[in-house]
Amino acid sequence: MPFNRAPNVKVIELRDDYINFELTDTDISMANALRRIMMAETPILCIDLVEFEDNTTVLQDEFIAHRLGLIPLRATRDGGMAAWNYHFECDCDNYCQKCSATFTIDCDFNDIVSRLPMHQQEVAISITTRDLISLSDDVQPVHFSNTQEEDRSRDKGIVLVKLGPGQRLKLKAIAKKGIGKEHAKWNPVATVALKHDAVVTLNEDILDQYSEEQKEALVDCCPTQVFDYDENTKTVSVKNPSACIFCKECLFTTEDFRKNPEDKLAVQVKHSKEKFIFTVETTGALHAKEVVKDALAQLNAKIFRLQEILPELVA
């Protein structure tokens, strides 16, 4: 396991809901452990209990409760998610501010249309996350994952249900802390992609035997422009190995250029054993950098726990 004790993280691109970074000086077991922790063991808040007082919409209570559970909730309490108790560990009798957050919805079609222009009073009204009122100052629903999505959207937030004439929705919802292992709604990420970094090497002796047309064909066959051709020196070089998607087009092309089937290829593409590329997109419940930091902290805690109990296991 090369360099498995001193991993390094290099951020390539960072936005509120997106991060692309390199993990180096470690092996695939640690990289995959980090990926799984980001998906399944990084805690966030989600609605888990819904009490309906009135629901005359077209959707049944269970449908609306399910949609409410999937709404990302942003907690801004000092200390992050560590400042929240798990409900099963809290010392309260039922739910309290240390382990839960309360939301309400009270929307009546007739009441809403009375404040609208006449030409809009016959149109169904969308009930969105803007209508989900938080009773906790440090927890709010996330309406859009980023400002670009908000600018493109025609809605005011995430649509829960539409109200028609005479319909009403009134409910109380309680959110609590959890992890994706318990239920997928506590998954803070939309996707976590892990890719081996590519190690692309060129055999200069074989490339020197290629014609200019063959060298240009090798460069052009790559869909992600890993290679570069210098018109002045008539040489091929590896410009951006991290862009490689392991499509093997370069290998297929150089196979066609071989004079004999047993001849070596001009290009070799291998998976790096110590460098990995992560792409993380969040739901909005946590910023992307918070997901990575929390997952690294969880992984670190697991390693320390293993070190503590290891003497007992080998005894």
mmCIF file of N, CA and C in Angstrom, residues 202-276:
data_model
loop_
_atom_site.group_PDB
_atom_site.id
_atom_site.type_symbol
_atom_site.label_atom_id
_atom_site.label_comp_id
_atom_site.label_asym_id
_atom_site.label_seq_id
_atom_site.Cartn_x
_atom_site.Cartn_y
_atom_site.Cartn_z
ATOM 1 N N LEU A 202 4.444 7.384 -23.253
ATOM 2 C CA LEU A 202 4.707 7.236 -24.687
ATOM 3 C C LEU A 202 6.042 6.527 -24.896
ATOM 4 N N ASN A 203 6.068 5.659 -25.883
ATOM 5 C CA ASN A 203 7.304 5.003 -26.290
ATOM 6 C C ASN A 203 7.911 5.813 -27.429
ATOM 7 N N GLU A 204 8.930 6.594 -27.099
ATOM 8 C CA GLU A 204 9.506 7.513 -28.076
ATOM 9 C C GLU A 204 10.150 6.775 -29.247
ATOM 10 N N ASP A 205 10.728 5.611 -29.001
ATOM 11 C CA ASP A 205 11.370 4.862 -30.087
ATOM 12 C C ASP A 205 10.361 4.454 -31.148
ATOM 13 N N ILE A 206 9.182 4.050 -30.708
ATOM 14 C CA ILE A 206 8.147 3.653 -31.674
ATOM 15 C C ILE A 206 7.551 4.880 -32.347
ATOM 16 N N LEU A 207 7.348 5.955 -31.583
ATOM 17 C CA LEU A 207 6.780 7.172 -32.162
ATOM 18 C C LEU A 207 7.680 7.762 -33.241
ATOM 19 N N ASP A 208 8.991 7.607 -33.088
ATOM 20 C CA ASP A 208 9.916 8.134 -34.094
ATOM 21 C C ASP A 208 9.738 7.443 -35.440
ATOM 22 N N GLN A 209 9.162 6.248 -35.426
ATOM 23 C CA GLN A 209 8.945 5.520 -36.679
ATOM 24 C C GLN A 209 7.627 5.889 -37.343
ATOM 25 N N TYR A 210 6.780 6.665 -36.637
ATOM 26 C CA TYR A 210 5.481 7.060 -37.185
ATOM 27 C C TYR A 210 5.654 8.191 -38.195
ATOM 28 N N SER A 211 4.774 8.224 -39.155
ATOM 29 C CA SER A 211 4.717 9.348 -40.085
ATOM 30 C C SER A 211 3.971 10.508 -39.421
ATOM 31 N N GLU A 212 4.034 11.667 -40.055
ATOM 32 C CA GLU A 212 3.326 12.823 -39.504
ATOM 33 C C GLU A 212 1.825 12.551 -39.455
ATOM 34 N N GLU A 213 1.286 11.883 -40.470
ATOM 35 C CA GLU A 213 -0.152 11.588 -40.498
ATOM 36 C C GLU A 213 -0.540 10.652 -39.358
ATOM 37 N N GLN A 214 0.321 9.688 -39.055
ATOM 38 C CA GLN A 214 0.028 8.762 -37.961
ATOM 39 C C GLN A 214 0.086 9.470 -36.608
ATOM 40 N N LYS A 215 1.045 10.360 -36.446
ATOM 41 C CA LYS A 215 1.141 11.112 -35.194
ATOM 42 C C LYS A 215 -0.084 12.001 -35.007
ATOM 43 N N GLU A 216 -0.523 12.666 -36.055
ATOM 44 C CA GLU A 216 -1.716 13.510 -35.968
ATOM 45 C C GLU A 216 -2.963 12.674 -35.708
ATOM 46 N N ALA A 217 -3.006 11.482 -36.308
ATOM 47 C CA ALA A 217 -4.147 10.591 -36.070
ATOM 48 C C ALA A 217 -4.198 10.147 -34.613
ATOM 49 N N LEU A 218 -3.028 9.896 -34.014
ATOM 50 C CA LEU A 218 -2.980 9.520 -32.599
ATOM 51 C C LEU A 218 -3.498 10.646 -31.715
ATOM 52 N N VAL A 219 -3.096 11.867 -32.014
ATOM 53 C CA VAL A 219 -3.547 13.010 -31.217
ATOM 54 C C VAL A 219 -5.045 13.241 -31.402
ATOM 55 N N ASP A 220 -5.525 13.124 -32.634
ATOM 56 C CA ASP A 220 -6.934 13.435 -32.930
ATOM 57 C C ASP A 220 -7.894 12.360 -32.441
ATOM 58 N N CYS A 221 -7.409 11.132 -32.246
ATOM 59 C CA CYS A 221 -8.319 10.052 -31.845
ATOM 60 C C CYS A 221 -8.789 10.198 -30.409
ATOM 61 N N CYS A 222 -8.063 10.966 -29.601
ATOM 62 C CA CYS A 222 -8.428 11.114 -28.184
ATOM 63 C C CYS A 222 -9.570 12.112 -28.042
ATOM 64 N N PRO A 223 -10.713 11.722 -27.474
ATOM 65 C CA PRO A 223 -11.852 12.646 -27.349
ATOM 66 C C PRO A 223 -11.668 13.725 -26.289
ATOM 67 N N THR A 224 -10.720 13.522 -25.380
ATOM 68 C CA THR A 224 -10.507 14.510 -24.311
ATOM 69 C C THR A 224 -9.191 15.273 -24.456
ATOM 70 N N GLN A 225 -8.544 15.115 -25.596
ATOM 71 C CA GLN A 225 -7.331 15.877 -25.930
ATOM 72 C C GLN A 225 -6.221 15.692 -24.892
ATOM 73 N N VAL A 226 -5.914 14.434 -24.627
ATOM 74 C CA VAL A 226 -4.826 14.124 -23.703
ATOM 75 C C VAL A 226 -3.473 14.432 -24.344
ATOM 76 N N PHE A 227 -3.383 14.233 -25.663
ATOM 77 C CA PHE A 227 -2.103 14.391 -26.356
ATOM 78 C C PHE A 227 -2.034 15.731 -27.081
ATOM 79 N N ASP A 228 -0.784 16.109 -27.395
ATOM 80 C CA ASP A 228 -0.540 17.348 -28.145
ATOM 81 C C ASP A 228 0.523 17.074 -29.209
ATOM 82 N N TYR A 229 0.338 17.705 -30.366
ATOM 83 C CA TYR A 229 1.291 17.526 -31.466
ATOM 84 C C TYR A 229 1.948 18.861 -31.771
ATOM 85 N N ASP A 230 3.265 18.869 -31.718
ATOM 86 C CA ASP A 230 4.039 20.073 -31.995
ATOM 87 C C ASP A 230 4.411 20.100 -33.474
ATOM 88 N N GLU A 231 3.898 21.101 -34.185
ATOM 89 C CA GLU A 231 4.149 21.219 -35.622
ATOM 90 C C GLU A 231 5.614 21.496 -35.931
ATOM 91 N N ASN A 232 6.279 22.166 -35.032
ATOM 92 C CA ASN A 232 7.675 22.534 -35.289
ATOM 93 C C ASN A 232 8.621 21.349 -35.121
ATOM 94 N N THR A 233 8.470 20.632 -34.009
ATOM 95 C CA THR A 233 9.387 19.510 -33.736
ATOM 96 C C THR A 233 8.853 18.178 -34.252
ATOM 97 N N LYS A 234 7.587 18.173 -34.698
ATOM 98 C CA LYS A 234 6.951 16.954 -35.214
ATOM 99 C C LYS A 234 6.920 15.846 -34.159
ATOM 100 N N THR A 235 6.643 16.242 -32.914
ATOM 101 C CA THR A 235 6.627 15.265 -31.824
ATOM 102 C C THR A 235 5.273 15.260 -31.116
ATOM 103 N N VAL A 236 4.964 14.123 -30.526
ATOM 104 C CA VAL A 236 3.732 13.954 -29.745
ATOM 105 C C VAL A 236 4.103 13.954 -28.264
ATOM 106 N N SER A 237 3.329 14.661 -27.469
ATOM 107 C CA SER A 237 3.567 14.709 -26.026
ATOM 108 C C SER A 237 2.252 14.517 -25.279
ATOM 109 N N VAL A 238 2.356 14.156 -24.001
ATOM 110 C CA VAL A 238 1.175 14.006 -23.142
ATOM 111 C C VAL A 238 0.894 15.362 -22.510
ATOM 112 N N LYS A 239 -0.217 15.970 -22.904
ATOM 113 C CA LYS A 239 -0.544 17.321 -22.453
ATOM 114 C C LYS A 239 -1.326 17.318 -21.153
ATOM 115 N N ASN A 240 -2.354 16.449 -21.056
ATOM 116 C CA ASN A 240 -3.242 16.474 -19.898
ATOM 117 C C ASN A 240 -3.660 15.049 -19.539
ATOM 118 N N PRO A 241 -2.818 14.301 -18.840
ATOM 119 C CA PRO A 241 -3.158 12.902 -18.539
ATOM 120 C C PRO A 241 -4.389 12.749 -17.646
ATOM 121 N N SER A 242 -4.673 13.735 -16.799
ATOM 122 C CA SER A 242 -5.826 13.635 -15.907
ATOM 123 C C SER A 242 -7.149 13.675 -16.655
ATOM 124 N N ALA A 243 -7.122 14.143 -17.912
ATOM 125 C CA ALA A 243 -8.351 14.193 -18.714
ATOM 126 C C ALA A 243 -8.718 12.838 -19.304
ATOM 127 N N CYS A 244 -7.823 11.863 -19.184
ATOM 128 C CA CYS A 244 -8.070 10.542 -19.766
ATOM 129 C C CYS A 244 -9.287 9.882 -19.120
ATOM 130 N N ILE A 245 -10.149 9.317 -19.961
ATOM 131 C CA ILE A 245 -11.353 8.630 -19.472
ATOM 132 C C ILE A 245 -11.269 7.125 -19.728
ATOM 133 N N PHE A 246 -10.068 6.639 -20.064
ATOM 134 C CA PHE A 246 -9.820 5.220 -20.274
ATOM 135 C C PHE A 246 -10.711 4.634 -21.370
ATOM 136 N N CYS A 247 -10.901 5.402 -22.432
ATOM 137 C CA CYS A 247 -11.719 4.917 -23.546
ATOM 138 C C CYS A 247 -10.951 3.974 -24.462
ATOM 139 N N LYS A 248 -9.616 3.972 -24.359
ATOM 140 C CA LYS A 248 -8.711 3.090 -25.101
ATOM 141 C C LYS A 248 -8.642 3.395 -26.596
ATOM 142 N N GLU A 249 -9.139 4.542 -27.006
ATOM 143 C CA GLU A 249 -9.069 4.883 -28.428
ATOM 144 C C GLU A 249 -7.619 5.000 -28.895
ATOM 145 N N CYS A 250 -6.761 5.541 -28.038
ATOM 146 C CA CYS A 250 -5.351 5.663 -28.415
ATOM 147 C C CYS A 250 -4.702 4.291 -28.571
ATOM 148 N N LEU A 251 -5.127 3.334 -27.730
ATOM 149 C CA LEU A 251 -4.581 1.985 -27.836
ATOM 150 C C LEU A 251 -5.050 1.306 -29.109
ATOM 151 N N PHE A 252 -6.320 1.484 -29.441
ATOM 152 C CA PHE A 252 -6.845 0.891 -30.667
ATOM 153 C C PHE A 252 -6.152 1.483 -31.897
ATOM 154 N N THR A 253 -5.898 2.798 -31.835
ATOM 155 C CA THR A 253 -5.244 3.457 -32.976
ATOM 156 C C THR A 253 -3.822 2.959 -33.156
ATOM 157 N N THR A 254 -3.069 2.871 -32.064
ATOM 158 C CA THR A 254 -1.682 2.415 -32.181
ATOM 159 C C THR A 254 -1.601 0.924 -32.521
ATOM 160 N N GLU A 255 -2.626 0.161 -32.161
ATOM 161 C CA GLU A 255 -2.665 -1.244 -32.580
ATOM 162 C C GLU A 255 -2.741 -1.352 -34.100
ATOM 163 N N ASP A 256 -3.497 -0.456 -34.712
ATOM 164 C CA ASP A 256 -3.618 -0.458 -36.174
ATOM 165 C C ASP A 256 -2.313 -0.074 -36.852
ATOM 166 N N PHE A 257 -1.450 0.671 -36.125
ATOM 167 C CA PHE A 257 -0.189 1.122 -36.707
ATOM 168 C C PHE A 257 0.928 0.085 -36.573
ATOM 169 N N ARG A 258 0.693 -0.986 -35.828
ATOM 170 C CA ARG A 258 1.737 -1.992 -35.645
ATOM 171 C C ARG A 258 1.986 -2.769 -36.942
ATOM 172 N N LYS A 259 3.242 -3.084 -37.185
ATOM 173 C CA LYS A 259 3.588 -3.885 -38.352
ATOM 174 C C LYS A 259 3.366 -5.363 -38.071
ATOM 175 N N ASN A 260 3.593 -5.751 -36.812
ATOM 176 C CA ASN A 260 3.399 -7.146 -36.406
ATOM 177 C C ASN A 260 2.548 -7.179 -35.137
ATOM 178 N N PRO A 261 1.692 -8.175 -34.989
ATOM 179 C CA PRO A 261 0.813 -8.238 -33.805
ATOM 180 C C PRO A 261 1.563 -8.278 -32.486
ATOM 181 N N GLU A 262 2.788 -8.814 -32.498
ATOM 182 C CA GLU A 262 3.546 -8.925 -31.249
ATOM 183 C C GLU A 262 4.334 -7.663 -30.923
ATOM 184 N N ASP A 263 4.333 -6.659 -31.781
ATOM 185 C CA ASP A 263 5.065 -5.426 -31.519
ATOM 186 C C ASP A 263 4.444 -4.642 -30.357
ATOM 187 N N LYS A 264 5.280 -3.898 -29.653
ATOM 188 C CA LYS A 264 4.800 -3.075 -28.553
ATOM 189 C C LYS A 264 4.010 -1.877 -29.089
ATOM 190 N N LEU A 265 3.159 -1.318 -28.220
ATOM 191 C CA LEU A 265 2.374 -0.144 -28.594
ATOM 192 C C LEU A 265 3.139 1.127 -28.267
ATOM 193 N N ALA A 266 2.816 2.181 -28.996
ATOM 194 C CA ALA A 266 3.470 3.469 -28.759
ATOM 195 C C ALA A 266 2.916 4.165 -27.525
ATOM 196 N N VAL A 267 1.753 3.718 -27.037
ATOM 197 C CA VAL A 267 1.096 4.355 -25.893
ATOM 198 C C VAL A 267 0.750 3.291 -24.850
ATOM 199 N N GLN A 268 0.960 3.615 -23.600
ATOM 200 C CA GLN A 268 0.508 2.782 -22.488
ATOM 201 C C GLN A 268 -0.351 3.626 -21.551
ATOM 202 N N VAL A 269 -1.488 3.072 -21.167
ATOM 203 C CA VAL A 269 -2.402 3.760 -20.249
ATOM 204 C C VAL A 269 -2.664 2.836 -19.061
ATOM 205 N N LYS A 270 -2.337 3.320 -17.868
ATOM 206 C CA LYS A 270 -2.532 2.528 -16.656
ATOM 207 C C LYS A 270 -3.258 3.355 -15.599
ATOM 208 N N HIS A 271 -3.863 2.643 -14.644
ATOM 209 C CA HIS A 271 -4.480 3.297 -13.503
ATOM 210 C C HIS A 271 -3.408 3.631 -12.463
ATOM 211 N N SER A 272 -3.454 4.846 -11.961
ATOM 212 C CA SER A 272 -2.545 5.211 -10.876
ATOM 213 C C SER A 272 -2.968 4.496 -9.592
ATOM 214 N N LYS A 273 -1.996 4.014 -8.847
ATOM 215 C CA LYS A 273 -2.285 3.327 -7.588
ATOM 216 C C LYS A 273 -2.270 4.265 -6.388
ATOM 217 N N GLU A 274 -1.945 5.522 -6.601
ATOM 218 C CA GLU A 274 -1.804 6.426 -5.465
ATOM 219 C C GLU A 274 -2.418 7.808 -5.698
ATOM 220 N N LYS A 275 -3.126 7.999 -6.809
ATOM 221 C CA LYS A 275 -3.731 9.294 -7.102
ATOM 222 C C LYS A 275 -5.137 9.077 -7.650
ATOM 223 N N PHE A 276 -6.120 9.789 -7.050
ATOM 224 C CA PHE A 276 -7.521 9.593 -7.403
ATOM 225 C C PHE A 276 -8.213 10.950 -7.547
#
